[in-house]
Amino acid sequence: MGWTLFFMMVILKIPLLAALYLIWWAVKAPEPEPDAPGGEQRKPRRRPPSFPRSPRRGPAGGAGCLPPPCPQRAEKPLSRRGPAVARRD
């Protein structure tokens, strides 16, 4: 029982003290200096990504191949019955 109490009261406090020190150090850190207003303007390193390409259709990359037609809309809606639990026959 002695070692358990020692572990709980002393060893587990080390990460807590480290976290408190880290917070104290971050609060006491000096403010970063702003860049000079007449400084050189930097451009982005790379251009933003373009829109994704459409998928290729067939081995020739879509030459002469058409996408499949859209399914036709049903003329009358399908009648759906409720769940079997809710039905009354």
PDB file of N, CA and C in Angstrom, residues 1-77:
ATOM      1  N   MET A   1       0.811  -1.184   0.000  1.00  0.00           N
ATOM      2  CA  MET A   1       0.000   0.000   0.000  1.00  0.00           C
ATOM      3  C   MET A   1       0.861   1.256   0.000  1.00  0.00           C
ATOM      4  N   GLY A   2       2.044   1.190   0.559  1.00  0.00           N
ATOM      5  CA  GLY A   2       2.915   2.354   0.642  1.00  0.00           C
ATOM      6  C   GLY A   2       3.366   2.825  -0.723  1.00  0.00           C
ATOM      7  N   TRP A   3       3.751   1.875  -1.599  1.00  0.00           N
ATOM      8  CA  TRP A   3       4.213   2.253  -2.932  1.00  0.00           C
ATOM      9  C   TRP A   3       3.080   2.824  -3.783  1.00  0.00           C
ATOM     10  N   THR A   4       1.893   2.306  -3.609  1.00  0.00           N
ATOM     11  CA  THR A   4       0.758   2.812  -4.366  1.00  0.00           C
ATOM     12  C   THR A   4       0.474   4.265  -3.994  1.00  0.00           C
ATOM     13  N   LEU A   5       0.487   4.553  -2.709  1.00  0.00           N
ATOM     14  CA  LEU A   5       0.270   5.917  -2.247  1.00  0.00           C
ATOM     15  C   LEU A   5       1.377   6.852  -2.740  1.00  0.00           C
ATOM     16  N   PHE A   6       2.622   6.388  -2.695  1.00  0.00           N
ATOM     17  CA  PHE A   6       3.747   7.181  -3.193  1.00  0.00           C
ATOM     18  C   PHE A   6       3.580   7.468  -4.686  1.00  0.00           C
ATOM     19  N   PHE A   7       3.203   6.448  -5.450  1.00  0.00           N
ATOM     20  CA  PHE A   7       3.014   6.607  -6.896  1.00  0.00           C
ATOM     21  C   PHE A   7       1.908   7.615  -7.185  1.00  0.00           C
ATOM     22  N   MET A   8       0.797   7.491  -6.476  1.00  0.00           N
ATOM     23  CA  MET A   8      -0.337   8.386  -6.731  1.00  0.00           C
ATOM     24  C   MET A   8      -0.039   9.820  -6.304  1.00  0.00           C
ATOM     25  N   MET A   9       0.676  10.011  -5.230  1.00  0.00           N
ATOM     26  CA  MET A   9       0.871  11.341  -4.682  1.00  0.00           C
ATOM     27  C   MET A   9       2.105  12.055  -5.240  1.00  0.00           C
ATOM     28  N   VAL A  10       3.098  11.323  -5.740  1.00  0.00           N
ATOM     29  CA  VAL A  10       4.336  11.966  -6.181  1.00  0.00           C
ATOM     30  C   VAL A  10       4.557  11.791  -7.686  1.00  0.00           C
ATOM     31  N   ILE A  11       4.578  10.565  -8.154  1.00  0.00           N
ATOM     32  CA  ILE A  11       4.949  10.296  -9.539  1.00  0.00           C
ATOM     33  C   ILE A  11       3.908  10.857 -10.511  1.00  0.00           C
ATOM     34  N   LEU A  12       2.638  10.743 -10.212  1.00  0.00           N
ATOM     35  CA  LEU A  12       1.612  11.241 -11.118  1.00  0.00           C
ATOM     36  C   LEU A  12       1.516  12.767 -11.139  1.00  0.00           C
ATOM     37  N   LYS A  13       2.216  13.441 -10.238  1.00  0.00           N
ATOM     38  CA  LYS A  13       2.214  14.906 -10.232  1.00  0.00           C
ATOM     39  C   LYS A  13       3.250  15.477 -11.194  1.00  0.00           C
ATOM     40  N   ILE A  14       4.207  14.676 -11.660  1.00  0.00           N
ATOM     41  CA  ILE A  14       5.258  15.168 -12.554  1.00  0.00           C
ATOM     42  C   ILE A  14       4.663  15.677 -13.867  1.00  0.00           C
ATOM     43  N   PRO A  15       3.771  14.941 -14.560  1.00  0.00           N
ATOM     44  CA  PRO A  15       3.188  15.505 -15.789  1.00  0.00           C
ATOM     45  C   PRO A  15       2.370  16.772 -15.531  1.00  0.00           C
ATOM     46  N   LEU A  16       1.726  16.851 -14.378  1.00  0.00           N
ATOM     47  CA  LEU A  16       0.963  18.043 -14.036  1.00  0.00           C
ATOM     48  C   LEU A  16       1.889  19.241 -13.860  1.00  0.00           C
ATOM     49  N   LEU A  17       3.007  19.061 -13.197  1.00  0.00           N
ATOM     50  CA  LEU A  17       3.960  20.154 -13.025  1.00  0.00           C
ATOM     51  C   LEU A  17       4.578  20.552 -14.366  1.00  0.00           C
ATOM     52  N   ALA A  18       4.837  19.585 -15.221  1.00  0.00           N
ATOM     53  CA  ALA A  18       5.387  19.898 -16.540  1.00  0.00           C
ATOM     54  C   ALA A  18       4.379  20.709 -17.361  1.00  0.00           C
ATOM     55  N   ALA A  19       3.115  20.360 -17.285  1.00  0.00           N
ATOM     56  CA  ALA A  19       2.092  21.110 -18.018  1.00  0.00           C
ATOM     57  C   ALA A  19       1.976  22.532 -17.480  1.00  0.00           C
ATOM     58  N   LEU A  20       2.025  22.698 -16.170  1.00  0.00           N
ATOM     59  CA  LEU A  20       1.974  24.037 -15.577  1.00  0.00           C
ATOM     60  C   LEU A  20       3.177  24.872 -15.989  1.00  0.00           C
ATOM     61  N   TYR A  21       4.371  24.253 -16.044  1.00  0.00           N
ATOM     62  CA  TYR A  21       5.570  24.967 -16.477  1.00  0.00           C
ATOM     63  C   TYR A  21       5.446  25.370 -17.937  1.00  0.00           C
ATOM     64  N   LEU A  22       4.915  24.514 -18.778  1.00  0.00           N
ATOM     65  CA  LEU A  22       4.744  24.820 -20.189  1.00  0.00           C
ATOM     66  C   LEU A  22       3.784  26.004 -20.377  1.00  0.00           C
ATOM     67  N   ILE A  23       2.711  26.025 -19.618  1.00  0.00           N
ATOM     68  CA  ILE A  23       1.758  27.141 -19.699  1.00  0.00           C
ATOM     69  C   ILE A  23       2.414  28.432 -19.223  1.00  0.00           C
ATOM     70  N   TRP A  24       3.162  28.378 -18.145  1.00  0.00           N
ATOM     71  CA  TRP A  24       3.850  29.559 -17.624  1.00  0.00           C
ATOM     72  C   TRP A  24       4.854  30.081 -18.647  1.00  0.00           C
ATOM     73  N   TRP A  25       5.604  29.176 -19.276  1.00  0.00           N
ATOM     74  CA  TRP A  25       6.595  29.567 -20.272  1.00  0.00           C
ATOM     75  C   TRP A  25       5.921  30.211 -21.489  1.00  0.00           C
ATOM     76  N   ALA A  26       4.759  29.680 -21.907  1.00  0.00           N
ATOM     77  CA  ALA A  26       4.061  30.241 -23.063  1.00  0.00           C
ATOM     78  C   ALA A  26       3.506  31.631 -22.753  1.00  0.00           C
ATOM     79  N   VAL A  27       3.063  31.845 -21.523  1.00  0.00           N
ATOM     80  CA  VAL A  27       2.531  33.159 -21.145  1.00  0.00           C
ATOM     81  C   VAL A  27       3.651  34.180 -21.063  1.00  0.00           C
ATOM     82  N   LYS A  28       4.801  33.798 -20.576  1.00  0.00           N
ATOM     83  CA  LYS A  28       5.924  34.726 -20.402  1.00  0.00           C
ATOM     84  C   LYS A  28       6.717  34.945 -21.689  1.00  0.00           C
ATOM     85  N   ALA A  29       6.457  34.205 -22.751  1.00  0.00           N
ATOM     86  CA  ALA A  29       7.204  34.354 -24.003  1.00  0.00           C
ATOM     87  C   ALA A  29       6.948  35.729 -24.593  1.00  0.00           C
ATOM     88  N   PRO A  30       7.982  36.342 -25.196  1.00  0.00           N
ATOM     89  CA  PRO A  30       7.776  37.676 -25.791  1.00  0.00           C
ATOM     90  C   PRO A  30       6.893  37.583 -27.028  1.00  0.00           C
ATOM     91  N   GLU A  31       6.231  38.692 -27.321  1.00  0.00           N
ATOM     92  CA  GLU A  31       5.365  38.752 -28.489  1.00  0.00           C
ATOM     93  C   GLU A  31       6.224  38.697 -29.754  1.00  0.00           C
ATOM     94  N   PRO A  32       5.763  38.012 -30.800  1.00  0.00           N
ATOM     95  CA  PRO A  32       6.536  38.005 -32.042  1.00  0.00           C
ATOM     96  C   PRO A  32       6.504  39.378 -32.695  1.00  0.00           C
ATOM     97  N   GLU A  33       7.623  39.760 -33.316  1.00  0.00           N
ATOM     98  CA  GLU A  33       7.707  41.067 -33.939  1.00  0.00           C
ATOM     99  C   GLU A  33       6.963  41.050 -35.269  1.00  0.00           C
ATOM    100  N   PRO A  34       6.140  42.064 -35.523  1.00  0.00           N
ATOM    101  CA  PRO A  34       5.438  42.107 -36.820  1.00  0.00           C
ATOM    102  C   PRO A  34       6.428  42.430 -37.934  1.00  0.00           C
ATOM    103  N   ASP A  35       6.112  41.984 -39.150  1.00  0.00           N
ATOM    104  CA  ASP A  35       6.954  42.271 -40.303  1.00  0.00           C
ATOM    105  C   ASP A  35       6.891  43.757 -40.632  1.00  0.00           C
ATOM    106  N   ALA A  36       7.929  44.239 -41.246  1.00  0.00           N
ATOM    107  CA  ALA A  36       7.972  45.647 -41.647  1.00  0.00           C
ATOM    108  C   ALA A  36       6.935  45.883 -42.744  1.00  0.00           C
ATOM    109  N   PRO A  37       6.201  47.022 -42.715  1.00  0.00           N
ATOM    110  CA  PRO A  37       5.171  47.252 -43.727  1.00  0.00           C
ATOM    111  C   PRO A  37       5.741  47.408 -45.129  1.00  0.00           C
ATOM    112  N   GLY A  38       6.973  47.888 -45.298  1.00  0.00           N
ATOM    113  CA  GLY A  38       7.567  48.062 -46.617  1.00  0.00           C
ATOM    114  C   GLY A  38       8.296  46.815 -47.088  1.00  0.00           C
ATOM    115  N   GLY A  39       8.068  45.717 -46.444  1.00  0.00           N
ATOM    116  CA  GLY A  39       8.791  44.488 -46.784  1.00  0.00           C
ATOM    117  C   GLY A  39       8.350  43.887 -48.105  1.00  0.00           C
ATOM    118  N   GLU A  40       9.084  42.920 -48.523  1.00  0.00           N
ATOM    119  CA  GLU A  40       8.810  42.243 -49.789  1.00  0.00           C
ATOM    120  C   GLU A  40       7.576  41.360 -49.655  1.00  0.00           C
ATOM    121  N   GLN A  41       6.680  41.480 -50.625  1.00  0.00           N
ATOM    122  CA  GLN A  41       5.474  40.660 -50.619  1.00  0.00           C
ATOM    123  C   GLN A  41       5.810  39.290 -51.199  1.00  0.00           C
ATOM    124  N   ARG A  42       5.481  38.251 -50.487  1.00  0.00           N
ATOM    125  CA  ARG A  42       5.770  36.901 -50.965  1.00  0.00           C
ATOM    126  C   ARG A  42       4.538  36.332 -51.644  1.00  0.00           C
ATOM    127  N   LYS A  43       4.775  35.652 -52.748  1.00  0.00           N
ATOM    128  CA  LYS A  43       3.700  34.987 -53.458  1.00  0.00           C
ATOM    129  C   LYS A  43       3.560  33.570 -52.919  1.00  0.00           C
ATOM    130  N   PRO A  44       2.393  32.965 -53.105  1.00  0.00           N
ATOM    131  CA  PRO A  44       2.260  31.580 -52.661  1.00  0.00           C
ATOM    132  C   PRO A  44       3.239  30.684 -53.413  1.00  0.00           C
ATOM    133  N   ARG A  45       3.684  29.650 -52.766  1.00  0.00           N
ATOM    134  CA  ARG A  45       4.680  28.763 -53.361  1.00  0.00           C
ATOM    135  C   ARG A  45       4.122  27.975 -54.537  1.00  0.00           C
ATOM    136  N   ARG A  46       2.892  27.641 -54.486  1.00  0.00           N
ATOM    137  CA  ARG A  46       2.299  26.894 -55.587  1.00  0.00           C
ATOM    138  C   ARG A  46       0.886  27.394 -55.808  1.00  0.00           C
ATOM    139  N   ARG A  47       0.395  27.156 -56.998  1.00  0.00           N
ATOM    140  CA  ARG A  47      -0.934  27.635 -57.324  1.00  0.00           C
ATOM    141  C   ARG A  47      -1.991  26.744 -56.666  1.00  0.00           C
ATOM    142  N   PRO A  48      -3.167  27.270 -56.451  1.00  0.00           N
ATOM    143  CA  PRO A  48      -4.216  26.452 -55.828  1.00  0.00           C
ATOM    144  C   PRO A  48      -4.611  25.306 -56.762  1.00  0.00           C
ATOM    145  N   PRO A  49      -5.079  24.213 -56.211  1.00  0.00           N
ATOM    146  CA  PRO A  49      -5.425  23.067 -57.053  1.00  0.00           C
ATOM    147  C   PRO A  49      -6.594  23.395 -57.975  1.00  0.00           C
ATOM    148  N   SER A  50      -6.535  22.830 -59.176  1.00  0.00           N
ATOM    149  CA  SER A  50      -7.608  23.036 -60.130  1.00  0.00           C
ATOM    150  C   SER A  50      -8.751  22.076 -59.828  1.00  0.00           C
ATOM    151  N   PHE A  51      -9.847  22.236 -60.564  1.00  0.00           N
ATOM    152  CA  PHE A  51     -10.978  21.357 -60.365  1.00  0.00           C
ATOM    153  C   PHE A  51     -10.604  19.936 -60.777  1.00  0.00           C
ATOM    154  N   PRO A  52     -11.193  18.937 -60.152  1.00  0.00           N
ATOM    155  CA  PRO A  52     -10.840  17.565 -60.522  1.00  0.00           C
ATOM    156  C   PRO A  52     -11.297  17.247 -61.938  1.00  0.00           C
ATOM    157  N   ARG A  53     -10.544  16.402 -62.594  1.00  0.00           N
ATOM    158  CA  ARG A  53     -10.897  15.985 -63.944  1.00  0.00           C
ATOM    159  C   ARG A  53     -12.109  15.083 -63.913  1.00  0.00           C
ATOM    160  N   SER A  54     -12.825  15.070 -65.028  1.00  0.00           N
ATOM    161  CA  SER A  54     -13.945  14.146 -65.124  1.00  0.00           C
ATOM    162  C   SER A  54     -13.382  12.741 -65.332  1.00  0.00           C
ATOM    163  N   PRO A  55     -14.101  11.710 -64.929  1.00  0.00           N
ATOM    164  CA  PRO A  55     -13.558  10.360 -65.048  1.00  0.00           C
ATOM    165  C   PRO A  55     -13.396   9.964 -66.513  1.00  0.00           C
ATOM    166  N   ARG A  56     -12.395   9.179 -66.781  1.00  0.00           N
ATOM    167  CA  ARG A  56     -12.162   8.687 -68.128  1.00  0.00           C
ATOM    168  C   ARG A  56     -13.152   7.584 -68.436  1.00  0.00           C
ATOM    169  N   ARG A  57     -13.604   7.559 -69.666  1.00  0.00           N
ATOM    170  CA  ARG A  57     -14.554   6.541 -70.082  1.00  0.00           C
ATOM    171  C   ARG A  57     -13.929   5.733 -71.203  1.00  0.00           C
ATOM    172  N   GLY A  58     -13.559   4.530 -70.903  1.00  0.00           N
ATOM    173  CA  GLY A  58     -13.019   3.645 -71.921  1.00  0.00           C
ATOM    174  C   GLY A  58     -11.527   3.831 -72.121  1.00  0.00           C
ATOM    175  N   PRO A  59     -10.942   3.000 -72.982  1.00  0.00           N
ATOM    176  CA  PRO A  59      -9.493   3.038 -73.162  1.00  0.00           C
ATOM    177  C   PRO A  59      -9.023   4.283 -73.910  1.00  0.00           C
ATOM    178  N   ALA A  60      -9.867   4.927 -74.716  1.00  0.00           N
ATOM    179  CA  ALA A  60      -9.439   6.077 -75.495  1.00  0.00           C
ATOM    180  C   ALA A  60      -9.655   7.386 -74.745  1.00  0.00           C
ATOM    181  N   GLY A  61     -10.051   7.340 -73.515  1.00  0.00           N
ATOM    182  CA  GLY A  61     -10.232   8.561 -72.736  1.00  0.00           C
ATOM    183  C   GLY A  61     -11.507   9.291 -73.042  1.00  0.00           C
ATOM    184  N   GLY A  62     -12.517   8.604 -73.518  1.00  0.00           N
ATOM    185  CA  GLY A  62     -13.806   9.225 -73.735  1.00  0.00           C
ATOM    186  C   GLY A  62     -14.092   9.575 -75.175  1.00  0.00           C
ATOM    187  N   ALA A  63     -13.232   9.209 -76.089  1.00  0.00           N
ATOM    188  CA  ALA A  63     -13.471   9.537 -77.498  1.00  0.00           C
ATOM    189  C   ALA A  63     -14.546   8.620 -78.056  1.00  0.00           C
ATOM    190  N   GLY A  64     -15.712   9.150 -78.318  1.00  0.00           N
ATOM    191  CA  GLY A  64     -16.782   8.361 -78.895  1.00  0.00           C
ATOM    192  C   GLY A  64     -17.628   7.616 -77.882  1.00  0.00           C
ATOM    193  N   CYS A  65     -17.236   7.580 -76.652  1.00  0.00           N
ATOM    194  CA  CYS A  65     -18.015   6.869 -75.629  1.00  0.00           C
ATOM    195  C   CYS A  65     -18.915   7.870 -74.918  1.00  0.00           C
ATOM    196  N   LEU A  66     -20.156   7.525 -74.766  1.00  0.00           N
ATOM    197  CA  LEU A  66     -21.100   8.386 -74.068  1.00  0.00           C
ATOM    198  C   LEU A  66     -21.403   7.794 -72.707  1.00  0.00           C
ATOM    199  N   PRO A  67     -21.702   8.623 -71.724  1.00  0.00           N
ATOM    200  CA  PRO A  67     -22.062   8.089 -70.416  1.00  0.00           C
ATOM    201  C   PRO A  67     -23.396   7.360 -70.514  1.00  0.00           C
ATOM    202  N   PRO A  68     -23.655   6.433 -69.601  1.00  0.00           N
ATOM    203  CA  PRO A  68     -24.927   5.725 -69.644  1.00  0.00           C
ATOM    204  C   PRO A  68     -26.085   6.702 -69.423  1.00  0.00           C
ATOM    205  N   PRO A  69     -27.234   6.436 -70.048  1.00  0.00           N
ATOM    206  CA  PRO A  69     -28.357   7.375 -69.900  1.00  0.00           C
ATOM    207  C   PRO A  69     -28.904   7.354 -68.478  1.00  0.00           C
ATOM    208  N   CYS A  70     -29.510   8.462 -68.090  1.00  0.00           N
ATOM    209  CA  CYS A  70     -30.113   8.556 -66.766  1.00  0.00           C
ATOM    210  C   CYS A  70     -31.354   7.665 -66.722  1.00  0.00           C
ATOM    211  N   PRO A  71     -31.639   7.059 -65.583  1.00  0.00           N
ATOM    212  CA  PRO A  71     -32.850   6.243 -65.491  1.00  0.00           C
ATOM    213  C   PRO A  71     -34.091   7.117 -65.635  1.00  0.00           C
ATOM    214  N   GLN A  72     -35.086   6.586 -66.289  1.00  0.00           N
ATOM    215  CA  GLN A  72     -36.315   7.340 -66.519  1.00  0.00           C
ATOM    216  C   GLN A  72     -37.129   7.398 -65.236  1.00  0.00           C
ATOM    217  N   ARG A  73     -37.854   8.477 -65.071  1.00  0.00           N
ATOM    218  CA  ARG A  73     -38.671   8.663 -63.887  1.00  0.00           C
ATOM    219  C   ARG A  73     -39.923   7.784 -64.001  1.00  0.00           C
ATOM    220  N   ALA A  74     -40.324   7.172 -62.911  1.00  0.00           N
ATOM    221  CA  ALA A  74     -41.508   6.310 -62.914  1.00  0.00           C
ATOM    222  C   ALA A  74     -42.761   7.164 -63.142  1.00  0.00           C
ATOM    223  N   GLU A  75     -43.713   6.631 -63.893  1.00  0.00           N
ATOM    224  CA  GLU A  75     -44.919   7.392 -64.186  1.00  0.00           C
ATOM    225  C   GLU A  75     -45.813   7.520 -62.959  1.00  0.00           C
ATOM    226  N   LYS A  76     -45.938   6.472 -62.197  1.00  0.00           N
ATOM    227  CA  LYS A  76     -46.719   6.561 -60.968  1.00  0.00           C
ATOM    228  C   LYS A  76     -45.854   6.076 -59.810  1.00  0.00           C
ATOM    229  N   PRO A  77     -45.980   6.688 -58.671  1.00  0.00           N
ATOM    230  CA  PRO A  77     -45.147   6.275 -57.539  1.00  0.00           C
ATOM    231  C   PRO A  77     -45.539   4.878 -57.062  1.00  0.00           C
TER     232      PRO A  77
END
